[in-house]
Amino acid sequence: QVHLVESGGGWVQAGGSLRLSCAASGRTISTYTVGWFRQVPGKEREFCAAISWNDSITFYGDSVKGRFTITRDNAKNTVYLQMNSLKPEDTAVYYCAARFRDYPKWDYWGQGTQVTVSS
């Protein structure tokens, strides 16, 4: 079992930055691909970014590409999402998720952290 806890959410003005953290416990995340998703009430969950388990290749959703950066620190068992040039439409609950190596299913999810961007 992998337990994920997000932190770092909050309120920020448009154009500002936030860094989200996803701290894992239970198992080392070095063998897990980790992703960030977000969801607004009434809308489908949206993929933001992911970082692979073995070579830290990164993937980004079109809406955040060029503004968000995902990194991992396996020594700290933590994955980060640096969010720059934030827009009001980035307002959402952000979730981190983990899947073992390249398995297709995201098996583990955190509880989410709220990000609010004001115009």
PDB file of N, CA and C in Angstrom, residues 4-12 16-23 34-41 44-50 60-61 63-65 67-70 79-97 108-118:
ATOM      1  N   LEU A   4      -0.630   8.504   0.037  1.00  0.00           N
ATOM      2  CA  LEU A   4      -0.204   9.771  -0.552  1.00  0.00           C
ATOM      3  C   LEU A   4      -0.885  10.935   0.153  1.00  0.00           C
ATOM      4  N   VAL A   5      -0.112  11.964   0.450  1.00  0.00           N
ATOM      5  CA  VAL A   5      -0.659  13.160   1.087  1.00  0.00           C
ATOM      6  C   VAL A   5      -0.180  14.389   0.324  1.00  0.00           C
ATOM      7  N   GLU A   6      -1.136  15.161  -0.200  1.00  0.00           N
ATOM      8  CA  GLU A   6      -0.804  16.392  -0.906  1.00  0.00           C
ATOM      9  C   GLU A   6      -0.767  17.563   0.062  1.00  0.00           C
ATOM     10  N   SER A   7       0.048  18.541  -0.265  1.00  0.00           N
ATOM     11  CA  SER A   7       0.100  19.784   0.499  1.00  0.00           C
ATOM     12  C   SER A   7       0.576  20.901  -0.426  1.00  0.00           C
ATOM     13  N   GLY A   8       0.442  22.115   0.050  1.00  0.00           N
ATOM     14  CA  GLY A   8       0.941  23.254  -0.708  1.00  0.00           C
ATOM     15  C   GLY A   8      -0.124  24.044  -1.432  1.00  0.00           C
ATOM     16  N   GLY A   9      -1.358  23.566  -1.384  1.00  0.00           N
ATOM     17  CA  GLY A   9      -2.426  24.322  -2.036  1.00  0.00           C
ATOM     18  C   GLY A   9      -2.731  25.602  -1.283  1.00  0.00           C
ATOM     19  N   GLY A  10      -3.545  26.439  -1.893  1.00  0.00           N
ATOM     20  CA  GLY A  10      -3.910  27.696  -1.249  1.00  0.00           C
ATOM     21  C   GLY A  10      -4.478  28.665  -2.255  1.00  0.00           C
ATOM     22  N   TRP A  11      -4.438  29.916  -1.851  1.00  0.00           N
ATOM     23  CA  TRP A  11      -4.984  30.990  -2.681  1.00  0.00           C
ATOM     24  C   TRP A  11      -3.837  31.796  -3.258  1.00  0.00           C
ATOM     25  N   VAL A  12      -3.968  32.155  -4.538  1.00  0.00           N
ATOM     26  CA  VAL A  12      -2.932  32.952  -5.183  1.00  0.00           C
ATOM     27  C   VAL A  12      -3.589  33.821  -6.258  1.00  0.00           C
ATOM     28  N   GLY A  16       0.600  34.276 -10.390  1.00  0.00           N
ATOM     29  CA  GLY A  16       1.450  33.823  -9.308  1.00  0.00           C
ATOM     30  C   GLY A  16       1.843  32.357  -9.452  1.00  0.00           C
ATOM     31  N   SER A  17       2.516  31.862  -8.408  1.00  0.00           N
ATOM     32  CA  SER A  17       3.036  30.498  -8.420  1.00  0.00           C
ATOM     33  C   SER A  17       2.701  29.781  -7.115  1.00  0.00           C
ATOM     34  N   LEU A  18       2.614  28.479  -7.218  1.00  0.00           N
ATOM     35  CA  LEU A  18       2.479  27.601  -6.056  1.00  0.00           C
ATOM     36  C   LEU A  18       3.271  26.337  -6.338  1.00  0.00           C
ATOM     37  N   ARG A  19       3.743  25.705  -5.262  1.00  0.00           N
ATOM     38  CA  ARG A  19       4.375  24.403  -5.416  1.00  0.00           C
ATOM     39  C   ARG A  19       3.615  23.396  -4.566  1.00  0.00           C
ATOM     40  N   LEU A  20       3.086  22.394  -5.209  1.00  0.00           N
ATOM     41  CA  LEU A  20       2.400  21.312  -4.508  1.00  0.00           C
ATOM     42  C   LEU A  20       3.381  20.186  -4.223  1.00  0.00           C
ATOM     43  N   SER A  21       3.169  19.535  -3.104  1.00  0.00           N
ATOM     44  CA  SER A  21       3.978  18.378  -2.729  1.00  0.00           C
ATOM     45  C   SER A  21       3.073  17.164  -2.570  1.00  0.00           C
ATOM     46  N   CYS A  22       3.592  16.019  -2.928  1.00  0.00           N
ATOM     47  CA  CYS A  22       2.901  14.747  -2.741  1.00  0.00           C
ATOM     48  C   CYS A  22       3.862  13.838  -1.982  1.00  0.00           C
ATOM     49  N   ALA A  23       3.614  13.684  -0.707  1.00  0.00           N
ATOM     50  CA  ALA A  23       4.484  12.875   0.132  1.00  0.00           C
ATOM     51  C   ALA A  23       3.920  11.463   0.225  1.00  0.00           C
ATOM     52  N   VAL A  34       4.234   8.576 -10.889  1.00  0.00           N
ATOM     53  CA  VAL A  34       3.370   9.456 -10.101  1.00  0.00           C
ATOM     54  C   VAL A  34       2.795  10.544 -10.998  1.00  0.00           C
ATOM     55  N   GLY A  35       1.535  10.827 -10.791  1.00  0.00           N
ATOM     56  CA  GLY A  35       0.876  11.842 -11.603  1.00  0.00           C
ATOM     57  C   GLY A  35       0.120  12.850 -10.759  1.00  0.00           C
ATOM     58  N   TRP A  36      -0.183  13.977 -11.382  1.00  0.00           N
ATOM     59  CA  TRP A  36      -1.040  15.002 -10.778  1.00  0.00           C
ATOM     60  C   TRP A  36      -2.274  15.170 -11.664  1.00  0.00           C
ATOM     61  N   PHE A  37      -3.416  15.237 -11.023  1.00  0.00           N
ATOM     62  CA  PHE A  37      -4.685  15.450 -11.688  1.00  0.00           C
ATOM     63  C   PHE A  37      -5.398  16.585 -10.966  1.00  0.00           C
ATOM     64  N   ARG A  38      -6.404  17.125 -11.617  1.00  0.00           N
ATOM     65  CA  ARG A  38      -7.218  18.139 -10.943  1.00  0.00           C
ATOM     66  C   ARG A  38      -8.676  17.960 -11.327  1.00  0.00           C
ATOM     67  N   GLN A  39      -9.529  18.467 -10.466  1.00  0.00           N
ATOM     68  CA  GLN A  39     -10.958  18.331 -10.710  1.00  0.00           C
ATOM     69  C   GLN A  39     -11.710  19.524 -10.162  1.00  0.00           C
ATOM     70  N   VAL A  40     -12.633  19.987 -10.956  1.00  0.00           N
ATOM     71  CA  VAL A  40     -13.558  21.040 -10.564  1.00  0.00           C
ATOM     72  C   VAL A  40     -14.924  20.385 -10.389  1.00  0.00           C
ATOM     73  N   PRO A  41     -15.687  20.768  -9.368  1.00  0.00           N
ATOM     74  CA  PRO A  41     -17.010  20.153  -9.171  1.00  0.00           C
ATOM     75  C   PRO A  41     -17.852  20.215 -10.430  1.00  0.00           C
ATOM     76  N   GLU A  44     -15.163  16.566 -15.307  1.00  0.00           N
ATOM     77  CA  GLU A  44     -14.341  15.368 -15.240  1.00  0.00           C
ATOM     78  C   GLU A  44     -12.952  15.694 -14.717  1.00  0.00           C
ATOM     79  N   ARG A  45     -12.342  14.683 -14.116  1.00  0.00           N
ATOM     80  CA  ARG A  45     -10.981  14.837 -13.653  1.00  0.00           C
ATOM     81  C   ARG A  45     -10.064  15.065 -14.849  1.00  0.00           C
ATOM     82  N   GLU A  46      -9.123  15.971 -14.697  1.00  0.00           N
ATOM     83  CA  GLU A  46      -8.226  16.333 -15.789  1.00  0.00           C
ATOM     84  C   GLU A  46      -6.790  15.956 -15.453  1.00  0.00           C
ATOM     85  N   PHE A  47      -6.121  15.349 -16.394  1.00  0.00           N
ATOM     86  CA  PHE A  47      -4.712  15.014 -16.225  1.00  0.00           C
ATOM     87  C   PHE A  47      -3.861  16.279 -16.337  1.00  0.00           C
ATOM     88  N   CYS A  48      -2.937  16.450 -15.400  1.00  0.00           N
ATOM     89  CA  CYS A  48      -2.028  17.593 -15.453  1.00  0.00           C
ATOM     90  C   CYS A  48      -0.612  17.186 -15.834  1.00  0.00           C
ATOM     91  N   ALA A  49      -0.069  16.218 -15.109  1.00  0.00           N
ATOM     92  CA  ALA A  49       1.335  15.867 -15.336  1.00  0.00           C
ATOM     93  C   ALA A  49       1.629  14.499 -14.736  1.00  0.00           C
ATOM     94  N   ALA A  50       2.687  13.881 -15.242  1.00  0.00           N
ATOM     95  CA  ALA A  50       3.142  12.614 -14.675  1.00  0.00           C
ATOM     96  C   ALA A  50       4.645  12.508 -14.863  1.00  0.00           C
ATOM     97  N   TYR A  60       2.816  16.051 -19.812  1.00  0.00           N
ATOM     98  CA  TYR A  60       1.977  17.148 -19.376  1.00  0.00           C
ATOM     99  C   TYR A  60       0.702  17.224 -20.200  1.00  0.00           C
ATOM    100  N   GLY A  61      -0.362  17.649 -19.529  1.00  0.00           N
ATOM    101  CA  GLY A  61      -1.579  17.950 -20.251  1.00  0.00           C
ATOM    102  C   GLY A  61      -1.422  19.260 -21.016  1.00  0.00           C
ATOM    103  N   SER A  63      -3.226  21.838 -21.243  1.00  0.00           N
ATOM    104  CA  SER A  63      -3.625  23.074 -20.569  1.00  0.00           C
ATOM    105  C   SER A  63      -2.561  23.592 -19.600  1.00  0.00           C
ATOM    106  N   VAL A  64      -1.598  22.766 -19.230  1.00  0.00           N
ATOM    107  CA  VAL A  64      -0.579  23.204 -18.262  1.00  0.00           C
ATOM    108  C   VAL A  64       0.826  23.173 -18.838  1.00  0.00           C
ATOM    109  N   LYS A  65       0.972  22.671 -20.043  1.00  0.00           N
ATOM    110  CA  LYS A  65       2.292  22.535 -20.652  1.00  0.00           C
ATOM    111  C   LYS A  65       2.974  23.899 -20.743  1.00  0.00           C
ATOM    112  N   ARG A  67       3.854  25.700 -18.257  1.00  0.00           N
ATOM    113  CA  ARG A  67       3.635  26.474 -17.017  1.00  0.00           C
ATOM    114  C   ARG A  67       3.877  25.633 -15.774  1.00  0.00           C
ATOM    115  N   PHE A  68       3.587  24.343 -15.840  1.00  0.00           N
ATOM    116  CA  PHE A  68       3.741  23.445 -14.698  1.00  0.00           C
ATOM    117  C   PHE A  68       4.952  22.546 -14.934  1.00  0.00           C
ATOM    118  N   THR A  69       5.625  22.195 -13.842  1.00  0.00           N
ATOM    119  CA  THR A  69       6.766  21.290 -13.908  1.00  0.00           C
ATOM    120  C   THR A  69       6.649  20.255 -12.801  1.00  0.00           C
ATOM    121  N   ILE A  70       6.734  18.988 -13.181  1.00  0.00           N
ATOM    122  CA  ILE A  70       6.685  17.901 -12.201  1.00  0.00           C
ATOM    123  C   ILE A  70       8.100  17.365 -11.990  1.00  0.00           C
ATOM    124  N   VAL A  79       6.963  13.830  -4.554  1.00  0.00           N
ATOM    125  CA  VAL A  79       6.855  14.368  -5.908  1.00  0.00           C
ATOM    126  C   VAL A  79       6.274  15.769  -5.797  1.00  0.00           C
ATOM    127  N   TYR A  80       6.768  16.655  -6.647  1.00  0.00           N
ATOM    128  CA  TYR A  80       6.366  18.057  -6.595  1.00  0.00           C
ATOM    129  C   TYR A  80       5.706  18.476  -7.899  1.00  0.00           C
ATOM    130  N   LEU A  81       4.849  19.470  -7.797  1.00  0.00           N
ATOM    131  CA  LEU A  81       4.287  20.108  -8.979  1.00  0.00           C
ATOM    132  C   LEU A  81       4.474  21.611  -8.815  1.00  0.00           C
ATOM    133  N   GLN A  82       5.411  22.155  -9.567  1.00  0.00           N
ATOM    134  CA  GLN A  82       5.622  23.595  -9.570  1.00  0.00           C
ATOM    135  C   GLN A  82       4.677  24.217 -10.576  1.00  0.00           C
ATOM    136  N   MET A  83       3.859  25.135 -10.105  1.00  0.00           N
ATOM    137  CA  MET A  83       2.844  25.750 -10.958  1.00  0.00           C
ATOM    138  C   MET A  83       3.143  27.242 -11.080  1.00  0.00           C
ATOM    139  N   ASN A  84       3.461  27.676 -12.272  1.00  0.00           N
ATOM    140  CA  ASN A  84       3.767  29.079 -12.538  1.00  0.00           C
ATOM    141  C   ASN A  84       2.725  29.681 -13.465  1.00  0.00           C
ATOM    142  N   SER A  85       2.717  30.994 -13.528  1.00  0.00           N
ATOM    143  CA  SER A  85       1.792  31.720 -14.414  1.00  0.00           C
ATOM    144  C   SER A  85       0.366  31.212 -14.255  1.00  0.00           C
ATOM    145  N   LEU A  86      -0.055  31.106 -13.015  1.00  0.00           N
ATOM    146  CA  LEU A  86      -1.368  30.531 -12.736  1.00  0.00           C
ATOM    147  C   LEU A  86      -2.491  31.413 -13.263  1.00  0.00           C
ATOM    148  N   LYS A  87      -3.551  30.737 -13.692  1.00  0.00           N
ATOM    149  CA  LYS A  87      -4.723  31.401 -14.259  1.00  0.00           C
ATOM    150  C   LYS A  87      -5.941  31.039 -13.424  1.00  0.00           C
ATOM    151  N   PRO A  88      -6.982  31.849 -13.466  1.00  0.00           N
ATOM    152  CA  PRO A  88      -8.206  31.489 -12.718  1.00  0.00           C
ATOM    153  C   PRO A  88      -8.749  30.109 -13.109  1.00  0.00           C
ATOM    154  N   GLU A  89      -8.571  29.724 -14.344  1.00  0.00           N
ATOM    155  CA  GLU A  89      -9.072  28.406 -14.763  1.00  0.00           C
ATOM    156  C   GLU A  89      -8.242  27.250 -14.212  1.00  0.00           C
ATOM    157  N   ASP A  90      -7.159  27.539 -13.530  1.00  0.00           N
ATOM    158  CA  ASP A  90      -6.398  26.497 -12.838  1.00  0.00           C
ATOM    159  C   ASP A  90      -7.009  26.168 -11.473  1.00  0.00           C
ATOM    160  N   THR A  91      -7.995  26.935 -11.068  1.00  0.00           N
ATOM    161  CA  THR A  91      -8.661  26.674  -9.798  1.00  0.00           C
ATOM    162  C   THR A  91      -9.303  25.298  -9.806  1.00  0.00           C
ATOM    163  N   ALA A  92      -8.951  24.471  -8.815  1.00  0.00           N
ATOM    164  CA  ALA A  92      -9.435  23.086  -8.757  1.00  0.00           C
ATOM    165  C   ALA A  92      -8.892  22.434  -7.495  1.00  0.00           C
ATOM    166  N   VAL A  93      -9.382  21.239  -7.230  1.00  0.00           N
ATOM    167  CA  VAL A  93      -8.739  20.370  -6.247  1.00  0.00           C
ATOM    168  C   VAL A  93      -7.717  19.530  -7.002  1.00  0.00           C
ATOM    169  N   TYR A  94      -6.496  19.549  -6.503  1.00  0.00           N
ATOM    170  CA  TYR A  94      -5.401  18.832  -7.148  1.00  0.00           C
ATOM    171  C   TYR A  94      -5.096  17.550  -6.372  1.00  0.00           C
ATOM    172  N   TYR A  95      -4.997  16.463  -7.118  1.00  0.00           N
ATOM    173  CA  TYR A  95      -4.752  15.150  -6.539  1.00  0.00           C
ATOM    174  C   TYR A  95      -3.463  14.562  -7.105  1.00  0.00           C
ATOM    175  N   CYS A  96      -2.699  13.901  -6.261  1.00  0.00           N
ATOM    176  CA  CYS A  96      -1.609  13.101  -6.806  1.00  0.00           C
ATOM    177  C   CYS A  96      -2.050  11.632  -6.782  1.00  0.00           C
ATOM    178  N   ALA A  97      -1.465  10.884  -7.683  1.00  0.00           N
ATOM    179  CA  ALA A  97      -1.806   9.473  -7.835  1.00  0.00           C
ATOM    180  C   ALA A  97      -0.544   8.711  -8.189  1.00  0.00           C
ATOM    181  N   TYR A 108      -3.357   4.326  -6.469  1.00  0.00           N
ATOM    182  CA  TYR A 108      -3.305   5.049  -5.199  1.00  0.00           C
ATOM    183  C   TYR A 108      -3.551   6.532  -5.435  1.00  0.00           C
ATOM    184  N   TRP A 109      -4.376   7.112  -4.572  1.00  0.00           N
ATOM    185  CA  TRP A 109      -4.739   8.517  -4.695  1.00  0.00           C
ATOM    186  C   TRP A 109      -4.622   9.207  -3.348  1.00  0.00           C
ATOM    187  N   GLY A 110      -4.236  10.472  -3.403  1.00  0.00           N
ATOM    188  CA  GLY A 110      -4.262  11.287  -2.195  1.00  0.00           C
ATOM    189  C   GLY A 110      -5.637  11.880  -1.980  1.00  0.00           C
ATOM    190  N   GLN A 111      -5.761  12.675  -0.931  1.00  0.00           N
ATOM    191  CA  GLN A 111      -7.057  13.245  -0.566  1.00  0.00           C
ATOM    192  C   GLN A 111      -7.334  14.564  -1.272  1.00  0.00           C
ATOM    193  N   GLY A 112      -6.313  15.131  -1.889  1.00  0.00           N
ATOM    194  CA  GLY A 112      -6.481  16.359  -2.653  1.00  0.00           C
ATOM    195  C   GLY A 112      -6.137  17.607  -1.866  1.00  0.00           C
ATOM    196  N   THR A 113      -5.753  18.647  -2.594  1.00  0.00           N
ATOM    197  CA  THR A 113      -5.481  19.950  -1.998  1.00  0.00           C
ATOM    198  C   THR A 113      -6.076  21.018  -2.906  1.00  0.00           C
ATOM    199  N   GLN A 114      -6.738  21.987  -2.297  1.00  0.00           N
ATOM    200  CA  GLN A 114      -7.448  23.016  -3.052  1.00  0.00           C
ATOM    201  C   GLN A 114      -6.484  24.103  -3.520  1.00  0.00           C
ATOM    202  N   VAL A 115      -6.591  24.457  -4.783  1.00  0.00           N
ATOM    203  CA  VAL A 115      -5.860  25.594  -5.340  1.00  0.00           C
ATOM    204  C   VAL A 115      -6.889  26.578  -5.877  1.00  0.00           C
ATOM    205  N   THR A 116      -6.810  27.812  -5.436  1.00  0.00           N
ATOM    206  CA  THR A 116      -7.720  28.848  -5.885  1.00  0.00           C
ATOM    207  C   THR A 116      -6.909  29.995  -6.466  1.00  0.00           C
ATOM    208  N   VAL A 117      -7.197  30.348  -7.717  1.00  0.00           N
ATOM    209  CA  VAL A 117      -6.497  31.434  -8.392  1.00  0.00           C
ATOM    210  C   VAL A 117      -7.502  32.543  -8.668  1.00  0.00           C
ATOM    211  N   SER A 118      -7.242  33.711  -8.112  1.00  0.00           N
ATOM    212  CA  SER A 118      -8.175  34.822  -8.294  1.00  0.00           C
ATOM    213  C   SER A 118      -7.690  35.727  -9.421  1.00  0.00           C
TER     214      SER A 118
END
